[in-house]
Structures are given as C-alpha cells and as structure tokens.
PDB file of C-alpha atoms and ligand atoms in Angstrom:
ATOM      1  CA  UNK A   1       0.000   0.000   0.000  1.00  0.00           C
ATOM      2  CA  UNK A   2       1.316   3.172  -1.182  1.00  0.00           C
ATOM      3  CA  UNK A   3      -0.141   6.538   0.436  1.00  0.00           C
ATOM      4  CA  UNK A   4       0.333  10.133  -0.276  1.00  0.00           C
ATOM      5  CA  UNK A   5       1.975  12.611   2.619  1.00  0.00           C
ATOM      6  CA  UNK A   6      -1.239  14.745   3.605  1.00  0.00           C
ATOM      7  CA  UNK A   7      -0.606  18.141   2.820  1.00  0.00           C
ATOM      8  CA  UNK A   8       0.222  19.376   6.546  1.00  0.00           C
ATOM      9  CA  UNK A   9       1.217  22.641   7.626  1.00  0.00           C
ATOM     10  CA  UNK A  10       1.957  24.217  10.751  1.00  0.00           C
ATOM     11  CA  UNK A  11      -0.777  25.259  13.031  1.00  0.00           C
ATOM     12  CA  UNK A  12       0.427  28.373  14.975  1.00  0.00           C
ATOM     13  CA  UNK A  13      -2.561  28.431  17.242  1.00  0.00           C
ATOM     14  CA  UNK A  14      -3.038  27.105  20.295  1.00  0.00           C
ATOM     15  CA  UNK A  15      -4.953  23.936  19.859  1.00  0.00           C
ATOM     16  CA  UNK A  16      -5.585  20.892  21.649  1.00  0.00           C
ATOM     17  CA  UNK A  17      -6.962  17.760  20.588  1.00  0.00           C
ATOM     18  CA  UNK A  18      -8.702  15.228  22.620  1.00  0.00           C
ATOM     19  CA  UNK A  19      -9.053  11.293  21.961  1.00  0.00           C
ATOM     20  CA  UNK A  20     -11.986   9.735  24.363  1.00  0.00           C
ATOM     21  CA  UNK A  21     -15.420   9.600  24.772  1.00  0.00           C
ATOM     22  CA  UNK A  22     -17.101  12.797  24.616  1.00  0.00           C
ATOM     23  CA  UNK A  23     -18.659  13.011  28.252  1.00  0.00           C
ATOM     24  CA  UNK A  24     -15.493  12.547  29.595  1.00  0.00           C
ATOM     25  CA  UNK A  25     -13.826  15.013  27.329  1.00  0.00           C
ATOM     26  CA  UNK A  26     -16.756  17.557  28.092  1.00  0.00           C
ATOM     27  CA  UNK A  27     -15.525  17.480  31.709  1.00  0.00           C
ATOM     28  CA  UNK A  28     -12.749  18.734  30.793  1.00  0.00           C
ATOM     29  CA  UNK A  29     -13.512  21.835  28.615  1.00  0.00           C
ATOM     30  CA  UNK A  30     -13.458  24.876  29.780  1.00  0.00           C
ATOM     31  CA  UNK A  31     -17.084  26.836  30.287  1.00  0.00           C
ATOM     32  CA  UNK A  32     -16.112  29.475  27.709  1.00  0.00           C
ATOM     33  CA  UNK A  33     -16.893  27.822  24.650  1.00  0.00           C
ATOM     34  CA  UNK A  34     -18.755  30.123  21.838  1.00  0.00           C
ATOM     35  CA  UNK A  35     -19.330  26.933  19.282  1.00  0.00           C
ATOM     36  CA  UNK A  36     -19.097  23.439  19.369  1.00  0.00           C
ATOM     37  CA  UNK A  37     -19.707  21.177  16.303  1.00  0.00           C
ATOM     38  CA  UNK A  38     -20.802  17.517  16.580  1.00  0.00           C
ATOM     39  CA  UNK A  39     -20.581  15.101  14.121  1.00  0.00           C
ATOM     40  CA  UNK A  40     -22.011  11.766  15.864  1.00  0.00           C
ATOM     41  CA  UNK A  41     -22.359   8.253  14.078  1.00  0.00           C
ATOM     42  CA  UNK A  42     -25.780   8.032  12.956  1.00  0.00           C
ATOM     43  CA  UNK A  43     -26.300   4.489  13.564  1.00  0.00           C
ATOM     44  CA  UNK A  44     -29.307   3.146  11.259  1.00  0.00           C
ATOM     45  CA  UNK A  45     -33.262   3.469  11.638  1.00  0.00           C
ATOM     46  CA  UNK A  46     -33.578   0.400   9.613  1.00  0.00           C
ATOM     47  CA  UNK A  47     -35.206  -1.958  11.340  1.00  0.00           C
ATOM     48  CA  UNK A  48     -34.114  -4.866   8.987  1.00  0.00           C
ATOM     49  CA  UNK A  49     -30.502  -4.426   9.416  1.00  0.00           C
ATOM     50  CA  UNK A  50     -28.984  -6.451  11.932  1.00  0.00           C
ATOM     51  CA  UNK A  51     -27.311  -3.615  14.354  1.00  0.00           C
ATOM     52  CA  UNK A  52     -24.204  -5.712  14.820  1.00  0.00           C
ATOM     53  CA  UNK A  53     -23.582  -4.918  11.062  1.00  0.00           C
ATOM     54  CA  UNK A  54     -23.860  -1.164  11.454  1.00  0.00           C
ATOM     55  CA  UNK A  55     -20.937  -0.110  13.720  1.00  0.00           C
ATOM     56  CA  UNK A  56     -19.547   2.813  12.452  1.00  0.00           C
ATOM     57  CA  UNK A  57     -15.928   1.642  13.962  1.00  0.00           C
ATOM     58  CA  UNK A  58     -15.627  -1.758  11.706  1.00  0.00           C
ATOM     59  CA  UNK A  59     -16.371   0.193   8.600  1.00  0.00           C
ATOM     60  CA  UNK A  60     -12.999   2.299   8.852  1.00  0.00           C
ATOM     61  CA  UNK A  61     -11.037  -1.232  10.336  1.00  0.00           C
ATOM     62  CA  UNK A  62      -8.589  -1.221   7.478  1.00  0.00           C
ATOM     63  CA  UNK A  63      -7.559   2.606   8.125  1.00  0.00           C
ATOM     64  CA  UNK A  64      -7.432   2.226  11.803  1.00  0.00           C
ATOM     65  CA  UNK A  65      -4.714  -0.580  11.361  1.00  0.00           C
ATOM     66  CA  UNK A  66      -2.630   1.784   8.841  1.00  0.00           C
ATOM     67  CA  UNK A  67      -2.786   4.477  10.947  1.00  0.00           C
ATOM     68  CA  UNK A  68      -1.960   2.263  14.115  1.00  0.00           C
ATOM     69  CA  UNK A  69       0.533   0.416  12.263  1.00  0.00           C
ATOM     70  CA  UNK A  70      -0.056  -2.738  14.560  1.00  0.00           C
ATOM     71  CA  UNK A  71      -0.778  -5.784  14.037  1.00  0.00           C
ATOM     72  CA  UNK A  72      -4.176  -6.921  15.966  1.00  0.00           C
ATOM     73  CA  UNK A  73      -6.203 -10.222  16.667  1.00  0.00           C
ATOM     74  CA  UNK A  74      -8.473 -10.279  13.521  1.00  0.00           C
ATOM     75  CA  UNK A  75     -12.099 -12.548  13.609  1.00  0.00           C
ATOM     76  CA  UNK A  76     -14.856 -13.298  11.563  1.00  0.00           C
ATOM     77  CA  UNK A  77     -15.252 -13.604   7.774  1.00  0.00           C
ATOM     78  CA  UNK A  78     -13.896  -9.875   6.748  1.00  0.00           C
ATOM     79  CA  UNK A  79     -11.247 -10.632   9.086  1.00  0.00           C
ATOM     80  CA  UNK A  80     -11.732  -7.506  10.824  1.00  0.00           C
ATOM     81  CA  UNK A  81     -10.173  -5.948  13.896  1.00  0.00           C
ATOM     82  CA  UNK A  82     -11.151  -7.268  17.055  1.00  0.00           C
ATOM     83  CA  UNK A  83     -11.630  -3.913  18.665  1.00  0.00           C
ATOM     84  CA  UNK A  84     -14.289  -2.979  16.043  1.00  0.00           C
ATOM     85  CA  UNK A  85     -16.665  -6.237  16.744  1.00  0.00           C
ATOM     86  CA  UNK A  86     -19.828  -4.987  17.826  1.00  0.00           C
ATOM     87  CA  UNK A  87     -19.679  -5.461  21.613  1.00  0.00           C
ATOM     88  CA  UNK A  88     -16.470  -3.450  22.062  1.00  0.00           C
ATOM     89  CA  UNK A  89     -16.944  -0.446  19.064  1.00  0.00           C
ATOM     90  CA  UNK A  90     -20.506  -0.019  20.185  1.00  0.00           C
ATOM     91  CA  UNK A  91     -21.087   3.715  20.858  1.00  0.00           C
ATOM     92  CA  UNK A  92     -24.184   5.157  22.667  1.00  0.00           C
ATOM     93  CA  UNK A  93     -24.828   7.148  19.428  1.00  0.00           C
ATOM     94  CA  UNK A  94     -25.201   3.950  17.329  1.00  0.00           C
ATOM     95  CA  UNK A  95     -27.479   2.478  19.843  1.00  0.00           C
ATOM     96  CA  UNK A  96     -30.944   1.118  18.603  1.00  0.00           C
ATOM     97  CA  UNK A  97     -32.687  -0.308  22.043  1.00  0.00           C
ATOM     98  CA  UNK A  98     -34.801   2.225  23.890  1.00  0.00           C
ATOM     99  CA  UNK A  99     -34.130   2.535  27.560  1.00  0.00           C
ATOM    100  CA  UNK A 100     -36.046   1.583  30.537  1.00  0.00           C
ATOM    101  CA  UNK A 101     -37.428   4.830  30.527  1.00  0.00           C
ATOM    102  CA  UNK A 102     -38.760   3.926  26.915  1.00  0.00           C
ATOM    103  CA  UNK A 103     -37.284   6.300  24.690  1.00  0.00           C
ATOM    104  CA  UNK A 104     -34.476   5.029  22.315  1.00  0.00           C
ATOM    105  CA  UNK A 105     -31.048   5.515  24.079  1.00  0.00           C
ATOM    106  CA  UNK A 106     -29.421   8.015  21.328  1.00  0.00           C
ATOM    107  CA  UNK A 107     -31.767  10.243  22.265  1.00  0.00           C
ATOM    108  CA  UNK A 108     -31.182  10.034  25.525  1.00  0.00           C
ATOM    109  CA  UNK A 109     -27.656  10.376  24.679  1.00  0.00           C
ATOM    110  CA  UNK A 110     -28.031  13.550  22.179  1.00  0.00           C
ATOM    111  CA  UNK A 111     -30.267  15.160  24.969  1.00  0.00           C
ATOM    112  CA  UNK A 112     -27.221  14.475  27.376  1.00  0.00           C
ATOM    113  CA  UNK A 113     -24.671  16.217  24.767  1.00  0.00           C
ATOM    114  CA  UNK A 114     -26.607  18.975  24.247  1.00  0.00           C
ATOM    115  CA  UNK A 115     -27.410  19.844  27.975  1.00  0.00           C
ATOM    116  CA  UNK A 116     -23.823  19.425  29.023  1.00  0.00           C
ATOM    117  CA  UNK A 117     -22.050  21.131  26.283  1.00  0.00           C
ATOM    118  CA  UNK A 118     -20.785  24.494  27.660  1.00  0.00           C
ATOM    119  CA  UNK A 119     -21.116  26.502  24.455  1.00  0.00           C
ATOM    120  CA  UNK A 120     -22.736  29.493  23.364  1.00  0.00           C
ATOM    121  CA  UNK A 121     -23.912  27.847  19.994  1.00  0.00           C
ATOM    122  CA  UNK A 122     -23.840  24.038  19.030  1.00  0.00           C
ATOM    123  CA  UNK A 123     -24.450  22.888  15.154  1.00  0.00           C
ATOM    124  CA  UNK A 124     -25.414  18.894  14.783  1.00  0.00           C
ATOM    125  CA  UNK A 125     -25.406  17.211  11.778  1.00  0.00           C
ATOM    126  CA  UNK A 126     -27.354  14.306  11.607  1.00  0.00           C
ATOM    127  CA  UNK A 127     -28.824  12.152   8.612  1.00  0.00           C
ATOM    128  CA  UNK A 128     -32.505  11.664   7.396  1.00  0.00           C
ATOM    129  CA  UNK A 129     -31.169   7.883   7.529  1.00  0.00           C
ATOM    130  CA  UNK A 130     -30.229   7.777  11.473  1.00  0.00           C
ATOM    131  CA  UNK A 131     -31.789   6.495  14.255  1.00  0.00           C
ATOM    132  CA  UNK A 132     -33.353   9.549  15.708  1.00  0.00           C
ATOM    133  CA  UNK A 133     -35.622  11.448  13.434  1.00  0.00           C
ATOM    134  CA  UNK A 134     -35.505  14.917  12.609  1.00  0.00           C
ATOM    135  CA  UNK A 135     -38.504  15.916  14.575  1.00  0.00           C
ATOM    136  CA  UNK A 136     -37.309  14.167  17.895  1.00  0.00           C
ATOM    137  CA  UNK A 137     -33.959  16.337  17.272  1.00  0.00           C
ATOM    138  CA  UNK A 138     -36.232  19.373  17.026  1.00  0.00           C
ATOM    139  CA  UNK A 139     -37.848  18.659  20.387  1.00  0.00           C
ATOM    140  CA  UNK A 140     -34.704  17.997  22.085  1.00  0.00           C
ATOM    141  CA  UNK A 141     -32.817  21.070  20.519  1.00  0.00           C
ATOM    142  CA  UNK A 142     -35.432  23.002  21.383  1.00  0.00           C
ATOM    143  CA  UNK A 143     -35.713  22.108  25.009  1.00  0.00           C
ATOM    144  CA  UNK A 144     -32.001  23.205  25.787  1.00  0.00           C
ATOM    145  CA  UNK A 145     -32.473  26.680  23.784  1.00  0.00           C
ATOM    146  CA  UNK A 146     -33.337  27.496  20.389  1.00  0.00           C
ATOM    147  CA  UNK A 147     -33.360  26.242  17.095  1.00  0.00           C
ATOM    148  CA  UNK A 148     -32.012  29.363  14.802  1.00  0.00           C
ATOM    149  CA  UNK A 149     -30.866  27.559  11.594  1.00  0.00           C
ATOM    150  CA  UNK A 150     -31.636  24.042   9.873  1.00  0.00           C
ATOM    151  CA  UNK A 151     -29.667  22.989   6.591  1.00  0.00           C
ATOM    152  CA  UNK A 152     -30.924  20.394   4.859  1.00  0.00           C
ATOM    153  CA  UNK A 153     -28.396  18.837   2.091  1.00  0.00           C
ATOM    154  CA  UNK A 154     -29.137  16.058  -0.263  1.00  0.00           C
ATOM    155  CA  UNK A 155     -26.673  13.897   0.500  1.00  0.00           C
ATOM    156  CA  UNK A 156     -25.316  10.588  -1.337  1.00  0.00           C
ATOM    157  CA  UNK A 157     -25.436   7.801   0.565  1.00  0.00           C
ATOM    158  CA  UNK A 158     -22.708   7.017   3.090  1.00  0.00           C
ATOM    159  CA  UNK A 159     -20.560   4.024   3.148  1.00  0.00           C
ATOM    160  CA  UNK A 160     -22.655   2.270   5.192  1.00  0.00           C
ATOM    161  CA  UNK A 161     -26.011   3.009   3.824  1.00  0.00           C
ATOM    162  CA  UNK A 162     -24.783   1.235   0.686  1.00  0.00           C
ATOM    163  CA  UNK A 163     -23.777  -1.863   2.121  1.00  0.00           C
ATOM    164  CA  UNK A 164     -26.225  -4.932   0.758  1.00  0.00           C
ATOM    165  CA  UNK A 165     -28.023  -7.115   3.491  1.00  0.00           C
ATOM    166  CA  UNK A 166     -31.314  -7.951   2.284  1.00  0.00           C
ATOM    167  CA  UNK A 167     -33.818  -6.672  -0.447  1.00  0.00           C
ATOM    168  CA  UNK A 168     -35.510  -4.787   1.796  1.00  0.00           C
ATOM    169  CA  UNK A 169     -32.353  -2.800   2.873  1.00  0.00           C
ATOM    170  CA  UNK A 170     -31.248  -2.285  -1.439  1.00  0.00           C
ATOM    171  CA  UNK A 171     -35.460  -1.069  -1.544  1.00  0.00           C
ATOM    172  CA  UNK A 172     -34.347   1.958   0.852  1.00  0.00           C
ATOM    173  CA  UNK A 173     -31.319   2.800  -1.185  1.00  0.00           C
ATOM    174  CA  UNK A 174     -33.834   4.597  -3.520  1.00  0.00           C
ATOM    175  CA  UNK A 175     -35.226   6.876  -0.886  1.00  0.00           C
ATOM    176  CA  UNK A 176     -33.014  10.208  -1.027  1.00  0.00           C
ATOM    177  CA  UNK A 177     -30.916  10.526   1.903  1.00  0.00           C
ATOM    178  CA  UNK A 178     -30.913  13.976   3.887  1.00  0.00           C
ATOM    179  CA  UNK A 179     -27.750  15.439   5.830  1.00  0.00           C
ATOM    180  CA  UNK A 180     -29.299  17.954   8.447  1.00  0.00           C
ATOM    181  CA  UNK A 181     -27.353  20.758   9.817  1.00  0.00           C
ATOM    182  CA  UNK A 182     -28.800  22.255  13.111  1.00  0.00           C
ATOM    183  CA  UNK A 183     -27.945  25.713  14.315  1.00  0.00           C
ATOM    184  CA  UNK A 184     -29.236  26.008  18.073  1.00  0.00           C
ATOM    185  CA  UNK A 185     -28.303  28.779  20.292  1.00  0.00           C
ATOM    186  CA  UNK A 186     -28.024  27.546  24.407  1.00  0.00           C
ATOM    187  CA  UNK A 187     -30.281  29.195  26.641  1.00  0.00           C
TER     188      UNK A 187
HETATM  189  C1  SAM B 228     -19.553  10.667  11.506  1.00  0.00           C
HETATM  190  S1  SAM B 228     -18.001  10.406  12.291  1.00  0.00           S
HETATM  191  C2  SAM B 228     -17.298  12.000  12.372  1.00  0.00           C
HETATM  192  C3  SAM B 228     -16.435  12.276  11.204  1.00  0.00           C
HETATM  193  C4  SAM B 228     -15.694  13.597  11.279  1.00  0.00           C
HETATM  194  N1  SAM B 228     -16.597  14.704  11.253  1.00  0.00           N
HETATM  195  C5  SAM B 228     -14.694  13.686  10.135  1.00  0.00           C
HETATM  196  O1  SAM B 228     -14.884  14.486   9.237  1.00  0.00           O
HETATM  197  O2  SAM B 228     -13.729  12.923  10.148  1.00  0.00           O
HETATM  198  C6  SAM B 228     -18.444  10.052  13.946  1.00  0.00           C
HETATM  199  C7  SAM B 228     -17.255   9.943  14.905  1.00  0.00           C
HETATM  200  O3  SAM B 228     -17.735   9.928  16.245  1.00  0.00           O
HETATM  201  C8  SAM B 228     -16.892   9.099  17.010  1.00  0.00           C
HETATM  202  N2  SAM B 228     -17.633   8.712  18.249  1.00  0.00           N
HETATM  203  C9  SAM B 228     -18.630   7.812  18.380  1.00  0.00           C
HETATM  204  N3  SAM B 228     -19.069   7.764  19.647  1.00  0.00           N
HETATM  205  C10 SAM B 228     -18.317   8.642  20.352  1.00  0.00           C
HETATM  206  C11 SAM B 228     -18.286   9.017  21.731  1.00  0.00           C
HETATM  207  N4  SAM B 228     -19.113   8.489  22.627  1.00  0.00           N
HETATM  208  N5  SAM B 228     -17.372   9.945  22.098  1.00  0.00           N
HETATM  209  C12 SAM B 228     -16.529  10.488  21.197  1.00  0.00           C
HETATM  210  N6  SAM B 228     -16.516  10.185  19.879  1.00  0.00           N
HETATM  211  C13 SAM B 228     -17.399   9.264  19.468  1.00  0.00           C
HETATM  212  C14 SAM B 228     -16.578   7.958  16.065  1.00  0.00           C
HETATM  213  O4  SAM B 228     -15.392   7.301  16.460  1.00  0.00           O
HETATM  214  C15 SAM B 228     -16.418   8.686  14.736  1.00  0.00           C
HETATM  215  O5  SAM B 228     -15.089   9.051  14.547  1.00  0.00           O
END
C-alpha cells in the first residue's frame, strides 16, 4: 500500500486535541466555549438491518490498522479488527434499544450532549437515515435553547447506507438521503 503525505502545515494556534469519549472530554472543557460542532455516528433506523452490522468503527477497520501500524487479533469472515466487533466499538450514538425509561437511548444520549455542552452555539449534523428522526432532534434542541438555523443537504449515501443485506435494505437505497445541519443557540 502506497499513500500520499497529507498536505500538513503548521498550526500556529493554540490547539488541543482530545481522543476519548465525549462526556469525559466535556468534563474537561473549559465553560467558555462560543461553538461546538458535533458530528455523531448516525447508527441506522432500519429496522431490517442487523445492528451488529452497522458499527460505524468496523467500517474504517482497514484505516485504523494503517494508521496504528499494529498488528491486531483479527475474527470473523472480513477478518476484521477485534476492537471494532460490535460489543467493544458499540457507541451510545449507534445504539438502537430504547431505555427503561422507553425512549431510544441516542436520544437520551443527544439530549445528554446537548445539555452538558458548555457553548454558546452548538451545530449537529445528523442524517434523514439515522436512528433519531428529525422531529425528535427538534424537540430535544429546542428544550435546551433554540433552534435558529436548519440545513438540509441532499446527500449521497454514506458508506454504510450502501452496504447490501437484504432486499428490503437495497429497496431503501432509492429513498433520497438527507444530511441535516442544526444551528441552536443555548439558553
Ligand atoms: C460521523 S463520524 C465523524 C467524522 C468527522 N466529522 C470527520 O470528518 O472525520 C463520527 C465519529 O464519532 C466518534 N464517536 C462515536 N461515539 C463517540 C463518543 N461516545 N465519544 C466520542 N466520539 C465518538 C466515532 O469514532 C467517529 O469518529
């Protein structure tokens, strides 16, 4: 495998880049934010595809391992890294199980992210094609502060949207797929 240098340059500002899970990073940040940006997995709202196949984590195995340069304990058919089998790479944003409370857990989990981010303004994207739908974002969004802006960008299909299962899941490739942008300001 041969792979171009990225074209880097050197970032005078002072930066600083974080590595974990989000509500352990958000304890961290300090309370003067004026944006933050999130960019969560969408996990999948279809109800035919199994959710062990939909981890955002095993889709991007092969570039983890480049960029790790390691050499890790590999299973199934696809021979894919260990740490991206479903139990492990599960994150609360791909979840698809509702809570005991009975409300599906990434919304719980968006609510959660949006209450605790200390910032000014937050954008979300989110896709037509994820788990939550665009009117429970809405009602979340709009509990925390306000909604000011929503972009709404036809958006091909991402990697794993296109993967085959069954019919039923090729059927859905057909419906247009939606990228949402949401603008909120905090109260
Ligand atoms: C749609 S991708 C974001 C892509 C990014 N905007 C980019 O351009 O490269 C979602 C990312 O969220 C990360 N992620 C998932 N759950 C997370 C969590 N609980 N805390 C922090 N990051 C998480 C995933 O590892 C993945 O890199």
């Amino acid at each position: 495998m041969k792979l171009e240098v990225p074209g880097l340059w050197i970032n005078k500002n002072k930066n600083v880049v974080m590595n974990q899970d989000i509500f352990t990073a958000m304890e961290k940040l300090p309370g003067n934010i004026i944006i933050a940006y999130f960019d969560p997995p969408y996990g999948s709202n279809n109800e035919k595809m199994p959710p062990s196949r939909v981890r955002y984590a095993s889709y991007y195995h092969i570039w983890t391992t480049v960029c790790l340069n390691d050499k890790p304990e590999i299973f199934g058919k696809a021979k894919r890294r260990v740490d991206t089998s479903d139990t492990i790479a599960c994150s609360v944003f791909e979840e698809f199980r509702k809570s005991e409370t009975g409300k599906f857990i990434v919304i719980e989990a968006i609510e959660k992210l949006i209450k605790q981010t200390p910032a000014n303004y937050i954008i979300l994207s989110y896709s037509s094609g994820g788990r939550a739908t665009a009117n429970e974002l809405n009602e979340v969004l709009n509990s925390y502060g306000k909604i000011i802006e929503i972009e709404r960008i036809n958006y091909k299909k991402n990697v794993m949207a296109t993967m085959k299962w069954t019919n039923d899941w090729v059927k859905e490739l057909d419906e247009d797929n939606f990228e949402y942008l949401f603008l909120m300001e905090k109260k």
